[in-house]
Short mmCIF file of C-alpha atoms in Angstrom, two decimals:
data_model
loop_
_atom_site.label_atom_id
_atom_site.label_comp_id
_atom_site.label_asym_id
_atom_site.label_seq_id
_atom_site.Cartn_x
_atom_site.Cartn_y
_atom_site.Cartn_z
CA UNK A 3 78.62 -2.50 -8.86
CA UNK A 4 77.75 0.95 -10.09
CA UNK A 5 75.84 1.26 -13.34
CA UNK A 6 77.60 3.46 -15.92
CA UNK A 7 75.97 6.89 -16.17
CA UNK A 8 77.20 7.35 -19.73
CA UNK A 9 77.61 4.70 -22.41
CA UNK A 10 77.53 4.09 -26.15
CA UNK A 11 77.47 0.82 -28.09
CA UNK A 12 80.84 -0.73 -28.93
CA UNK A 13 81.95 -1.12 -32.53
CA UNK A 14 81.48 -4.89 -32.14
CA UNK A 15 77.90 -4.40 -30.93
CA UNK A 16 77.24 -2.05 -33.85
CA UNK A 17 78.63 -4.55 -36.36
CA UNK A 18 76.53 -7.35 -34.89
CA UNK A 19 73.41 -5.20 -35.10
CA UNK A 20 74.23 -3.91 -38.60
CA UNK A 21 71.76 -6.14 -40.52
CA UNK A 22 68.90 -4.48 -38.59
CA UNK A 23 70.17 -0.89 -38.72
CA UNK A 24 69.31 1.46 -41.57
CA UNK A 25 70.90 4.78 -40.54
CA UNK A 26 74.37 5.52 -41.85
CA UNK A 27 75.21 7.08 -38.46
CA UNK A 28 76.03 3.67 -36.98
CA UNK A 29 78.71 2.86 -39.59
CA UNK A 30 80.32 6.26 -39.01
CA UNK A 31 80.38 5.54 -35.30
CA UNK A 32 81.68 1.97 -35.70
CA UNK A 33 84.47 3.19 -38.00
CA UNK A 34 85.50 5.98 -35.63
CA UNK A 35 84.46 8.79 -38.01
CA UNK A 36 82.06 9.84 -35.26
CA UNK A 37 84.55 10.02 -32.35
CA UNK A 38 83.59 8.24 -29.13
CA UNK A 39 83.75 11.44 -27.01
CA UNK A 40 81.26 13.11 -29.38
CA UNK A 41 78.95 10.08 -29.19
CA UNK A 42 79.18 9.97 -25.39
CA UNK A 43 78.42 13.68 -25.14
CA UNK A 44 75.60 13.52 -27.69
CA UNK A 45 73.59 10.55 -26.42
CA UNK A 46 75.65 8.70 -23.80
CA UNK A 47 73.48 9.48 -20.76
CA UNK A 48 70.21 8.63 -22.51
CA UNK A 49 71.67 5.46 -24.03
CA UNK A 50 73.06 4.34 -20.64
CA UNK A 51 69.59 4.76 -19.10
CA UNK A 52 67.97 2.87 -21.98
CA UNK A 53 70.56 0.10 -21.74
CA UNK A 54 70.11 -0.30 -18.00
CA UNK A 55 66.33 -0.29 -18.32
CA UNK A 56 66.16 -2.99 -21.01
CA UNK A 57 69.41 -5.00 -20.87
CA UNK A 58 70.73 -4.27 -17.38
CA UNK A 59 69.59 -7.56 -15.88
CA UNK A 60 71.94 -9.47 -18.21
CA UNK A 61 74.90 -7.19 -17.39
CA UNK A 62 74.25 -7.62 -13.67
CA UNK A 63 73.97 -11.38 -14.03
CA UNK A 64 77.24 -11.48 -16.00
CA UNK A 65 79.08 -9.39 -13.37
CA UNK A 66 77.62 -11.48 -10.55
CA UNK A 67 78.79 -14.68 -12.25
CA UNK A 68 82.34 -13.39 -12.75
CA UNK A 69 82.54 -12.11 -9.17
CA UNK A 70 81.07 -15.24 -7.55
CA UNK A 71 83.51 -17.52 -9.40
CA UNK A 72 86.40 -15.10 -8.76
CA UNK A 73 87.25 -14.87 -12.46
CA UNK A 74 89.29 -12.15 -14.16
CA UNK A 75 86.81 -9.92 -16.08
CA UNK A 76 89.57 -9.03 -18.57
CA UNK A 77 90.35 -12.68 -19.39
CA UNK A 78 87.50 -13.69 -21.68
CA UNK A 79 88.92 -17.19 -22.22
CA UNK A 80 88.66 -17.76 -18.47
CA UNK A 81 85.16 -16.42 -17.83
CA UNK A 82 83.35 -17.14 -21.09
CA UNK A 83 82.78 -20.90 -20.58
CA UNK A 84 81.02 -20.27 -17.26
CA UNK A 85 79.63 -16.74 -17.62
CA UNK A 86 79.23 -16.32 -21.37
CA UNK A 87 75.46 -16.76 -21.54
CA UNK A 88 74.46 -13.48 -19.82
CA UNK A 89 77.17 -11.72 -21.84
CA UNK A 90 75.64 -13.01 -25.10
CA UNK A 91 72.12 -12.17 -23.90
CA UNK A 92 73.21 -8.61 -23.11
CA UNK A 93 74.76 -8.21 -26.56
CA UNK A 94 71.67 -9.62 -28.27
CA UNK A 95 69.55 -7.22 -26.22
CA UNK A 96 71.82 -4.33 -27.26
CA UNK A 97 71.30 -5.25 -30.93
CA UNK A 98 67.52 -5.19 -30.40
CA UNK A 99 67.77 -1.87 -28.57
CA UNK A 100 69.86 -0.32 -31.36
CA UNK A 101 67.28 -1.44 -33.93
CA UNK A 102 64.58 0.26 -31.83
CA UNK A 103 66.59 3.52 -31.58
CA UNK A 104 67.37 3.31 -35.30
CA UNK A 105 63.68 2.95 -36.16
CA UNK A 106 62.49 5.73 -33.84
CA UNK A 107 65.33 8.21 -34.55
CA UNK A 108 66.19 7.51 -38.21
CA UNK A 109 65.62 11.14 -39.26
CA UNK A 110 67.88 12.73 -36.66
CA UNK A 111 70.49 9.95 -36.98
CA UNK A 112 70.76 10.47 -40.73
CA UNK A 113 70.83 14.27 -40.39
CA UNK A 114 73.68 13.94 -37.88
CA UNK A 115 75.51 11.55 -40.23
CA UNK A 116 75.14 13.96 -43.17
CA UNK A 117 76.25 16.92 -41.04
CA UNK A 118 79.25 14.96 -39.75
CA UNK A 119 80.34 14.12 -43.30
CA UNK A 120 79.82 17.72 -44.49
CA UNK A 121 81.75 19.14 -41.51
CA UNK A 122 84.93 17.42 -42.77
CA UNK A 123 86.36 16.93 -39.30
CA UNK A 124 85.26 20.31 -37.90
CA UNK A 125 83.43 19.15 -34.79
CA UNK A 126 82.51 22.78 -33.97
CA UNK A 127 80.48 23.15 -37.19
CA UNK A 128 77.15 24.81 -36.30
CA UNK A 129 75.02 22.47 -38.44
CA UNK A 130 76.77 19.47 -36.93
CA UNK A 131 76.27 20.60 -33.33
CA UNK A 132 72.60 21.32 -34.05
CA UNK A 133 72.10 17.90 -35.69
CA UNK A 134 73.87 16.15 -32.81
CA UNK A 135 71.67 17.97 -30.31
CA UNK A 136 68.53 16.78 -32.14
CA UNK A 137 69.87 13.25 -32.23
CA UNK A 138 70.58 13.32 -28.48
CA UNK A 139 67.07 14.61 -27.80
CA UNK A 140 65.58 11.78 -29.84
CA UNK A 141 67.54 9.10 -27.95
CA UNK A 142 66.45 10.76 -24.68
CA UNK A 143 62.81 10.56 -25.85
CA UNK A 144 63.24 6.85 -26.59
CA UNK A 145 64.75 6.37 -23.11
CA UNK A 146 61.72 8.10 -21.55
CA UNK A 147 59.12 6.39 -23.78
CA UNK A 148 56.81 3.64 -22.71
CA UNK A 149 56.42 0.62 -24.94
CA UNK A 150 60.06 0.32 -25.99
CA UNK A 151 60.50 -3.41 -26.39
CA UNK A 152 63.77 -4.49 -28.00
CA UNK A 153 63.29 -7.69 -29.94
CA UNK A 154 66.07 -10.27 -29.94
CA UNK A 155 66.53 -13.99 -30.18
CA UNK A 156 67.44 -15.07 -26.65
CA UNK A 157 67.64 -18.72 -27.66
CA UNK A 158 70.21 -18.00 -30.40
CA UNK A 159 72.20 -15.91 -27.90
CA UNK A 160 72.23 -18.80 -25.41
CA UNK A 161 73.58 -21.14 -28.06
CA UNK A 162 76.56 -18.91 -29.00
#
């Protein structure tokens, strides 16, 4: 299976990670104030690379499990009992990754959030586009950085 070249966290993943996130950007994204196409364009490629690098093994294991047991990937009730563990591990990893991005990019995330609120829906606003560009560059730096180590409780994820 092909790895996505562009990705952003889901609103469910953002809500799960919320206790460990300090930037107001994430709430704007989870609530749809920051539209998904804008998020994908701003940091989707860098986030997809980061996700694959740190959490990809869980996604691959989940897909392998579903495929090997010939389960419907859209029917969670069918696959979760047998393939839920790698799914939960991936989501726990995502929460740890988001906390790492939040910590390393708090300044540009908050500037983008402020600019988004000030733009009042005008996605062409110059300050907004500049702030989004800075935010995307920061996420790209995190993706390229050594020593990124998302922390998450694998044991708690296995017990879900």
